[in-house]
Amino acid sequence: MAEWVTTHLPALVILVPLTAAPLAFLLGGTLARPIALLSALLSQPLALALAFTVSAEGGVRYEIGGWGGPLGIDLVADGLAATLILVATVVGLGVTVYAWGYFADRERYRYFWPLWLFLWASLYALFLSGDLFNLYVCLELVSMAAVALVGLSLRRDALLAAMRYMLAAILGSLFYLLGVALVYAAFGSIDIATVREAVRADVTGQAAFALMTVGLMLKTALFPLHFWLPPAHSNAPSPVSAVLSALVVKGSFYILVRMWVDVADPSFVPGSAALLGVLGASAIVWGSVQAMRQERLKMLVAYSTVAQIGYLFLLFPLVAGGGAAAADAWVGGMFHAASHALAKAAMFLAAGTVLARFGHDRIAGLGGLSRRAPVTAMAFALAGVTMMGLPPSGGFVAKWQMIRAALESGAWWWAVVVVAGGLLAAVYIFRVVALFLGREGAEGEDADVDAGRSPATMEWATLALALAALALGVLGQPLVELIGVGAPALVAGVGP
Amino acid sequence: MPRVTPMSPAPVRIAAAAICGGFGVLLARALLALPEDEAGLAPLIETNLEASGVKHPITAVLLNFRGYDTMLEIAVLVLATIGVLSLTVARPGTWAPVAEQADPVLSALARFLAPIMLVVAGYLLWAGEHAPGGAFQAGSVIGAAGVLLSLSGYARPVWVTRFALRAVIAGGFVAFLGVAIGVMSAGGALLEYPAGSAKTLIVLVETLLTISIGAILVSLFIASASPAEELRRRMEENR
Amino acid sequence: MTTFAGLSQTDLYALAGAALFVIGLYGLITRPHLLHKVLALNISSGGVFLVLVGIARRVPGPVPDPLPHAMVLTGIVVTVSSTAFALALAKSIYTETGHAVLEPDDLEETGEVSRG
């Protein structure tokens, strides 16, 4: 049995939630929650085992159908994939536990569970896919589940946000698919390992990469294509917002990294790395400034996601030169993805508890929250530490690595962007935290409406995620090593 | 009252036309630069066709070489159905007939056509093994038969409970998943059909998928259609 | 292989596909009505599929490359699914707001009316 599990590990990681999803749909209201929790618990040892196997063997390849690429589809796990799967697994468990208490109205939210399990399975499938067309199908699965989850409350604003998201997601997929078609036409394969060998910078190849990149930028909500994200992430039910900001945007970003760091390098299309970096820097500034101006907590957190996505894109100019700087940037970028996922999930869940208890999330009305909901306020503040990049959080390690990479490669201006982004984050987060610690009832009447304590599981799940983000800074060394396992040649730390 | 469908203002239209036009020119340039002699994976597929268990190369790709894609694509279809159902969860009236009792001619015609459509679906399913056809084409015809019946005023039969409907919607995907996992116990990888049984398993999966896809398409139509009375009320309001 | 104005069959299909993709994109941007937007995306996806069909034709011999055809078939099912859901979503928006557009508030202000 143990051997069987080891052999099929990558497939099993996907199969657990993928089997649980239709069962949760079929068996409906009462049984859906236990099924989801069981799936979440089963995923933990599987994801850990995958990470250990990848570390021990330098990577895992699994041939679905026994054909092997390029004829069949392979599941491929390297350090990057294993890291993101671990993150998705931890965040997923936190969100599942939280949602258990959050969706108490079982009949009305009965479809949350199958949709969420499908989304979870699709994310695993996406991170493990070794095939460009299979990635298209995975992207569609992720988008479809995500959009349906955004509209779940059936409120007017949620429906409009879901529609906007849907249109952007479909358009993004079409650009990506057109790119995949050109890749096949130019290089005769859609298996990533085969394309990596065949890739060459001719007109068709460059056009293919450009098309895929535009589609994925739209799906990742990189500035200025972020217009759909704030309404979708803020109007979704809070456990959904957490998953969208923490994991879903990383799905399409992951494919971008595969393309520009693994399959080809940024020199493939001259200027592409600089362009992505500049857009990333603009996202940091624009997202932060917008976050400062928001009056609703969930909108603030959503704009913070727009800003934090910007950091991810600094990866491309920082790795472009190769060498030690690229290796540092690689760790920094992926560490940022991991710590942001944990911290941002905690922030949205905290905002969700606030909404559930007080019926609103107007920031001005949240004075003195640290006395009324101490665990939640604490979780938000701790997540904020990571978001600002203060030591000893995971966000600090990430930003430190990025700054180091920028200085090593002599491109100090990216370091300025990273530091400035941290300061901007401090402004919008301190504004909220100071209010939490301040006097009660700054707004008056609303402050008195308190639906009573929310289930303790919700608050503690939130705190656990925030603490995990913090712990990454202190106990993150194993993760740093995992990120480097089987890393693409460009960022493997060998001089050019 | 005349209904106005607003268009974007002229500056937006001109800017959009310029962007789309420029983009189109670049795209055309890339497409005209395609290498002419790239054979792709066609030779590899041709070589392995024998081992796939079916004679039609596209069916071989869809259900064997890249069966995993097809399995996930069914998941997309199921997911969309759950999504549509989630939008109607607050409206229990969804299950009322979507049309008033139609006139006798249409009603009789639908009764006459529905069985024929089922036979056509059966043929398409069978033909898929060696010619264009297969589960989706067959499922679409079943779906069309269902839509025709519901438009002719036939309501959901009482014996089709909500659970039964969910079971049929998810059934094709669950069966596919079951086969994909089941073959792992025979020592192979996920979706690795044991030698000799590929054809049997593919036909089994395709048959169950056909029924499921038919049910999904009908459900998508009925669940998002307004019940007849609601439609009529709204038409009168608008008048 | 048949040619037209020096263009091979592959080129003709691919160019027609590119044209459809761009037409759909233009419609998506300029048409506020949600039904139009969903249809525009369908036109664009038709364009992508046509490009794939064109690519499949490049293989020498009478039988086209089955892989792009399989991709088109998978793509069609995905498009059908997302279209069905997008339409249901558009309809819910119409029921909720009385308009089938992304920004119903703007319509109320300008007095323009769009009914689904």
PDB file of C-alpha atoms in Angstrom, chain B residues 12-178:
ATOM      1  CA  VAL B  12     -13.959  54.280 -27.258  1.00  0.00           C
ATOM      2  CA  ARG B  13     -15.033  52.618 -30.484  1.00  0.00           C
ATOM      3  CA  ILE B  14     -12.292  54.296 -32.484  1.00  0.00           C
ATOM      4  CA  ALA B  15      -9.637  53.436 -29.921  1.00  0.00           C
ATOM      5  CA  ALA B  16     -10.892  49.836 -29.753  1.00  0.00           C
ATOM      6  CA  ALA B  17     -10.875  49.567 -33.528  1.00  0.00           C
ATOM      7  CA  ALA B  18      -7.322  50.902 -33.690  1.00  0.00           C
ATOM      8  CA  ILE B  19      -6.087  48.517 -30.992  1.00  0.00           C
ATOM      9  CA  CYS B  20      -7.892  45.494 -32.424  1.00  0.00           C
ATOM     10  CA  GLY B  21      -6.805  46.335 -35.966  1.00  0.00           C
ATOM     11  CA  GLY B  22      -3.169  46.742 -34.995  1.00  0.00           C
ATOM     12  CA  PHE B  23      -3.267  43.573 -32.995  1.00  0.00           C
ATOM     13  CA  GLY B  24      -4.901  41.746 -35.895  1.00  0.00           C
ATOM     14  CA  VAL B  25      -2.120  42.798 -38.259  1.00  0.00           C
ATOM     15  CA  LEU B  26       0.547  41.537 -35.846  1.00  0.00           C
ATOM     16  CA  LEU B  27      -1.337  38.282 -35.371  1.00  0.00           C
ATOM     17  CA  ALA B  28      -1.675  37.775 -39.122  1.00  0.00           C
ATOM     18  CA  ARG B  29       2.034  38.376 -39.538  1.00  0.00           C
ATOM     19  CA  ALA B  30       2.850  35.718 -36.957  1.00  0.00           C
ATOM     20  CA  LEU B  31       0.450  33.255 -38.540  1.00  0.00           C
ATOM     21  CA  LEU B  32       1.892  33.756 -42.026  1.00  0.00           C
ATOM     22  CA  ALA B  33       5.349  33.037 -40.640  1.00  0.00           C
ATOM     23  CA  LEU B  34       4.347  29.536 -39.470  1.00  0.00           C
ATOM     24  CA  PRO B  35       6.881  26.919 -40.521  1.00  0.00           C
ATOM     25  CA  GLU B  36       5.298  24.885 -43.344  1.00  0.00           C
ATOM     26  CA  ASP B  37       6.992  21.564 -42.742  1.00  0.00           C
ATOM     27  CA  GLU B  38       6.289  20.979 -39.066  1.00  0.00           C
ATOM     28  CA  ALA B  39       4.596  17.577 -38.838  1.00  0.00           C
ATOM     29  CA  GLY B  40       3.859  17.946 -35.131  1.00  0.00           C
ATOM     30  CA  LEU B  41       2.819  14.863 -33.231  1.00  0.00           C
ATOM     31  CA  ALA B  42       0.779  13.338 -36.096  1.00  0.00           C
ATOM     32  CA  PRO B  43       3.387  10.626 -36.911  1.00  0.00           C
ATOM     33  CA  LEU B  44       3.670   9.659 -33.234  1.00  0.00           C
ATOM     34  CA  ILE B  45      -0.111   9.367 -32.936  1.00  0.00           C
ATOM     35  CA  GLU B  46      -0.242   7.327 -36.148  1.00  0.00           C
ATOM     36  CA  THR B  47       2.398   4.906 -34.832  1.00  0.00           C
ATOM     37  CA  ASN B  48       0.571   4.333 -31.558  1.00  0.00           C
ATOM     38  CA  LEU B  49      -2.960   4.183 -32.983  1.00  0.00           C
ATOM     39  CA  GLU B  50      -2.952   0.397 -32.942  1.00  0.00           C
ATOM     40  CA  ALA B  51      -2.291   0.292 -29.196  1.00  0.00           C
ATOM     41  CA  SER B  52      -5.004   2.837 -28.373  1.00  0.00           C
ATOM     42  CA  GLY B  53      -7.908   0.421 -28.803  1.00  0.00           C
ATOM     43  CA  VAL B  54      -9.841   2.602 -31.267  1.00  0.00           C
ATOM     44  CA  LYS B  55      -9.461   3.171 -34.989  1.00  0.00           C
ATOM     45  CA  HIS B  56     -10.223   6.887 -35.227  1.00  0.00           C
ATOM     46  CA  PRO B  57      -7.142   8.983 -34.432  1.00  0.00           C
ATOM     47  CA  ILE B  58      -9.085  11.873 -32.864  1.00  0.00           C
ATOM     48  CA  THR B  59     -10.989   9.492 -30.603  1.00  0.00           C
ATOM     49  CA  ALA B  60      -7.678   7.861 -29.704  1.00  0.00           C
ATOM     50  CA  VAL B  61      -6.240  11.236 -28.690  1.00  0.00           C
ATOM     51  CA  LEU B  62      -9.362  12.296 -26.790  1.00  0.00           C
ATOM     52  CA  LEU B  63      -9.992   9.114 -24.853  1.00  0.00           C
ATOM     53  CA  ASN B  64      -6.637   7.464 -24.569  1.00  0.00           C
ATOM     54  CA  PHE B  65      -3.478   9.504 -25.240  1.00  0.00           C
ATOM     55  CA  ARG B  66      -4.974  12.644 -23.728  1.00  0.00           C
ATOM     56  CA  GLY B  67      -7.840  11.055 -21.828  1.00  0.00           C
ATOM     57  CA  TYR B  68      -6.840  13.112 -18.802  1.00  0.00           C
ATOM     58  CA  ASP B  69      -7.713  16.313 -20.680  1.00  0.00           C
ATOM     59  CA  THR B  70     -11.098  14.880 -21.555  1.00  0.00           C
ATOM     60  CA  MET B  71     -11.710  13.839 -17.959  1.00  0.00           C
ATOM     61  CA  LEU B  72     -10.962  17.366 -16.744  1.00  0.00           C
ATOM     62  CA  GLU B  73     -13.086  18.797 -19.541  1.00  0.00           C
ATOM     63  CA  ILE B  74     -16.060  16.792 -18.245  1.00  0.00           C
ATOM     64  CA  ALA B  75     -15.239  18.285 -14.877  1.00  0.00           C
ATOM     65  CA  VAL B  76     -15.560  21.749 -16.471  1.00  0.00           C
ATOM     66  CA  LEU B  77     -18.991  20.778 -17.779  1.00  0.00           C
ATOM     67  CA  VAL B  78     -20.115  19.462 -14.389  1.00  0.00           C
ATOM     68  CA  LEU B  79     -18.671  22.545 -12.740  1.00  0.00           C
ATOM     69  CA  ALA B  80     -20.611  24.853 -15.069  1.00  0.00           C
ATOM     70  CA  THR B  81     -23.780  22.940 -14.236  1.00  0.00           C
ATOM     71  CA  ILE B  82     -23.166  23.305 -10.505  1.00  0.00           C
ATOM     72  CA  GLY B  83     -22.502  26.989 -11.135  1.00  0.00           C
ATOM     73  CA  VAL B  84     -25.808  27.420 -12.962  1.00  0.00           C
ATOM     74  CA  LEU B  85     -27.637  25.495 -10.242  1.00  0.00           C
ATOM     75  CA  SER B  86     -26.026  27.694  -7.589  1.00  0.00           C
ATOM     76  CA  LEU B  87     -27.536  30.749  -9.304  1.00  0.00           C
ATOM     77  CA  THR B  88     -31.029  29.289  -9.013  1.00  0.00           C
ATOM     78  CA  VAL B  89     -30.763  27.937  -5.481  1.00  0.00           C
ATOM     79  CA  ALA B  90     -33.022  30.669  -4.122  1.00  0.00           C
ATOM     80  CA  ARG B  91     -35.723  30.098  -6.734  1.00  0.00           C
ATOM     81  CA  PRO B  92     -37.522  26.846  -6.029  1.00  0.00           C
ATOM     82  CA  GLY B  93     -39.856  27.552  -8.947  1.00  0.00           C
ATOM     83  CA  THR B  94     -37.074  26.645 -11.340  1.00  0.00           C
ATOM     84  CA  TRP B  95     -38.457  23.198 -11.856  1.00  0.00           C
ATOM     85  CA  ALA B  96     -41.769  24.283 -13.296  1.00  0.00           C
ATOM     86  CA  PRO B  97     -42.312  23.648 -17.024  1.00  0.00           C
ATOM     87  CA  VAL B  98     -40.489  26.181 -19.199  1.00  0.00           C
ATOM     88  CA  ALA B  99     -43.365  26.346 -21.669  1.00  0.00           C
ATOM     89  CA  GLU B 100     -47.106  26.268 -21.419  1.00  0.00           C
ATOM     90  CA  GLN B 101     -48.761  23.182 -22.865  1.00  0.00           C
ATOM     91  CA  ALA B 102     -47.943  23.607 -26.531  1.00  0.00           C
ATOM     92  CA  ASP B 103     -50.407  23.176 -29.352  1.00  0.00           C
ATOM     93  CA  PRO B 104     -51.208  19.566 -30.173  1.00  0.00           C
ATOM     94  CA  VAL B 105     -49.176  19.524 -33.393  1.00  0.00           C
ATOM     95  CA  LEU B 106     -45.927  20.585 -31.748  1.00  0.00           C
ATOM     96  CA  SER B 107     -46.586  18.272 -28.846  1.00  0.00           C
ATOM     97  CA  ALA B 108     -47.210  15.292 -31.124  1.00  0.00           C
ATOM     98  CA  LEU B 109     -44.211  16.152 -33.273  1.00  0.00           C
ATOM     99  CA  ALA B 110     -41.936  16.245 -30.228  1.00  0.00           C
ATOM    100  CA  ARG B 111     -43.267  12.882 -29.106  1.00  0.00           C
ATOM    101  CA  PHE B 112     -42.518  11.519 -32.540  1.00  0.00           C
ATOM    102  CA  LEU B 113     -39.049  13.058 -32.855  1.00  0.00           C
ATOM    103  CA  ALA B 114     -37.639  12.334 -29.407  1.00  0.00           C
ATOM    104  CA  PRO B 115     -37.231   8.565 -29.879  1.00  0.00           C
ATOM    105  CA  ILE B 116     -35.694   9.100 -33.308  1.00  0.00           C
ATOM    106  CA  MET B 117     -33.198  11.508 -31.780  1.00  0.00           C
ATOM    107  CA  LEU B 118     -32.260   8.890 -29.213  1.00  0.00           C
ATOM    108  CA  VAL B 119     -31.577   6.413 -32.012  1.00  0.00           C
ATOM    109  CA  VAL B 120     -29.438   8.998 -33.818  1.00  0.00           C
ATOM    110  CA  ALA B 121     -27.525   9.580 -30.585  1.00  0.00           C
ATOM    111  CA  GLY B 122     -26.929   5.847 -30.294  1.00  0.00           C
ATOM    112  CA  TYR B 123     -25.597   5.753 -33.845  1.00  0.00           C
ATOM    113  CA  LEU B 124     -23.257   8.723 -33.272  1.00  0.00           C
ATOM    114  CA  LEU B 125     -21.901   7.077 -30.139  1.00  0.00           C
ATOM    115  CA  TRP B 126     -21.230   3.845 -31.991  1.00  0.00           C
ATOM    116  CA  ALA B 127     -19.719   5.606 -35.019  1.00  0.00           C
ATOM    117  CA  GLY B 128     -17.245   7.556 -32.873  1.00  0.00           C
ATOM    118  CA  GLU B 129     -14.972   4.552 -32.677  1.00  0.00           C
ATOM    119  CA  HIS B 130     -14.014   4.721 -36.361  1.00  0.00           C
ATOM    120  CA  ALA B 131     -15.549   7.904 -37.818  1.00  0.00           C
ATOM    121  CA  PRO B 132     -16.478  11.417 -36.681  1.00  0.00           C
ATOM    122  CA  GLY B 133     -18.895  11.114 -33.770  1.00  0.00           C
ATOM    123  CA  GLY B 134     -18.581  10.125 -30.149  1.00  0.00           C
ATOM    124  CA  ALA B 135     -19.936  10.930 -26.723  1.00  0.00           C
ATOM    125  CA  PHE B 136     -20.259  14.691 -27.150  1.00  0.00           C
ATOM    126  CA  GLN B 137     -22.023  14.614 -30.448  1.00  0.00           C
ATOM    127  CA  ALA B 138     -24.345  11.900 -29.152  1.00  0.00           C
ATOM    128  CA  GLY B 139     -24.892  13.703 -25.852  1.00  0.00           C
ATOM    129  CA  SER B 140     -25.745  16.925 -27.698  1.00  0.00           C
ATOM    130  CA  VAL B 141     -28.489  15.167 -29.647  1.00  0.00           C
ATOM    131  CA  ILE B 142     -29.942  13.769 -26.425  1.00  0.00           C
ATOM    132  CA  GLY B 143     -29.709  17.253 -24.956  1.00  0.00           C
ATOM    133  CA  ALA B 144     -31.523  18.689 -27.964  1.00  0.00           C
ATOM    134  CA  ALA B 145     -34.268  16.077 -27.572  1.00  0.00           C
ATOM    135  CA  GLY B 146     -34.666  17.130 -23.935  1.00  0.00           C
ATOM    136  CA  VAL B 147     -34.841  20.814 -24.822  1.00  0.00           C
ATOM    137  CA  LEU B 148     -37.424  20.079 -27.536  1.00  0.00           C
ATOM    138  CA  LEU B 149     -39.567  18.145 -25.075  1.00  0.00           C
ATOM    139  CA  SER B 150     -39.410  20.844 -22.419  1.00  0.00           C
ATOM    140  CA  LEU B 151     -40.240  23.554 -24.954  1.00  0.00           C
ATOM    141  CA  SER B 152     -43.242  21.499 -26.032  1.00  0.00           C
ATOM    142  CA  GLY B 153     -44.621  21.664 -22.539  1.00  0.00           C
ATOM    143  CA  TYR B 154     -43.458  18.353 -21.121  1.00  0.00           C
ATOM    144  CA  ALA B 155     -42.445  18.729 -17.487  1.00  0.00           C
ATOM    145  CA  ARG B 156     -39.884  16.702 -15.629  1.00  0.00           C
ATOM    146  CA  PRO B 157     -41.381  13.271 -14.890  1.00  0.00           C
ATOM    147  CA  VAL B 158     -42.041  12.789 -11.181  1.00  0.00           C
ATOM    148  CA  TRP B 159     -39.781   9.784 -10.942  1.00  0.00           C
ATOM    149  CA  VAL B 160     -36.765  11.951 -11.829  1.00  0.00           C
ATOM    150  CA  THR B 161     -36.010  13.207  -8.328  1.00  0.00           C
ATOM    151  CA  ARG B 162     -33.475  15.932  -7.632  1.00  0.00           C
ATOM    152  CA  PHE B 163     -31.078  13.318  -6.356  1.00  0.00           C
ATOM    153  CA  ALA B 164     -31.524  11.228  -9.501  1.00  0.00           C
ATOM    154  CA  LEU B 165     -30.834  14.300 -11.601  1.00  0.00           C
ATOM    155  CA  ARG B 166     -27.682  15.130  -9.640  1.00  0.00           C
ATOM    156  CA  ALA B 167     -26.621  11.511 -10.008  1.00  0.00           C
ATOM    157  CA  VAL B 168     -26.957  11.643 -13.789  1.00  0.00           C
ATOM    158  CA  ILE B 169     -25.224  15.026 -14.003  1.00  0.00           C
ATOM    159  CA  ALA B 170     -22.216  13.848 -11.981  1.00  0.00           C
ATOM    160  CA  GLY B 171     -22.474  10.217 -13.115  1.00  0.00           C
ATOM    161  CA  GLY B 172     -20.467  10.460 -16.340  1.00  0.00           C
ATOM    162  CA  PHE B 173     -17.594  12.206 -14.634  1.00  0.00           C
ATOM    163  CA  VAL B 174     -17.665   9.863 -11.634  1.00  0.00           C
ATOM    164  CA  ALA B 175     -17.661   6.839 -13.948  1.00  0.00           C
ATOM    165  CA  PHE B 176     -14.731   8.232 -15.935  1.00  0.00           C
ATOM    166  CA  LEU B 177     -12.880   8.929 -12.699  1.00  0.00           C
ATOM    167  CA  GLY B 178     -13.753   5.463 -11.446  1.00  0.00           C
TER     168      GLY B 178
END
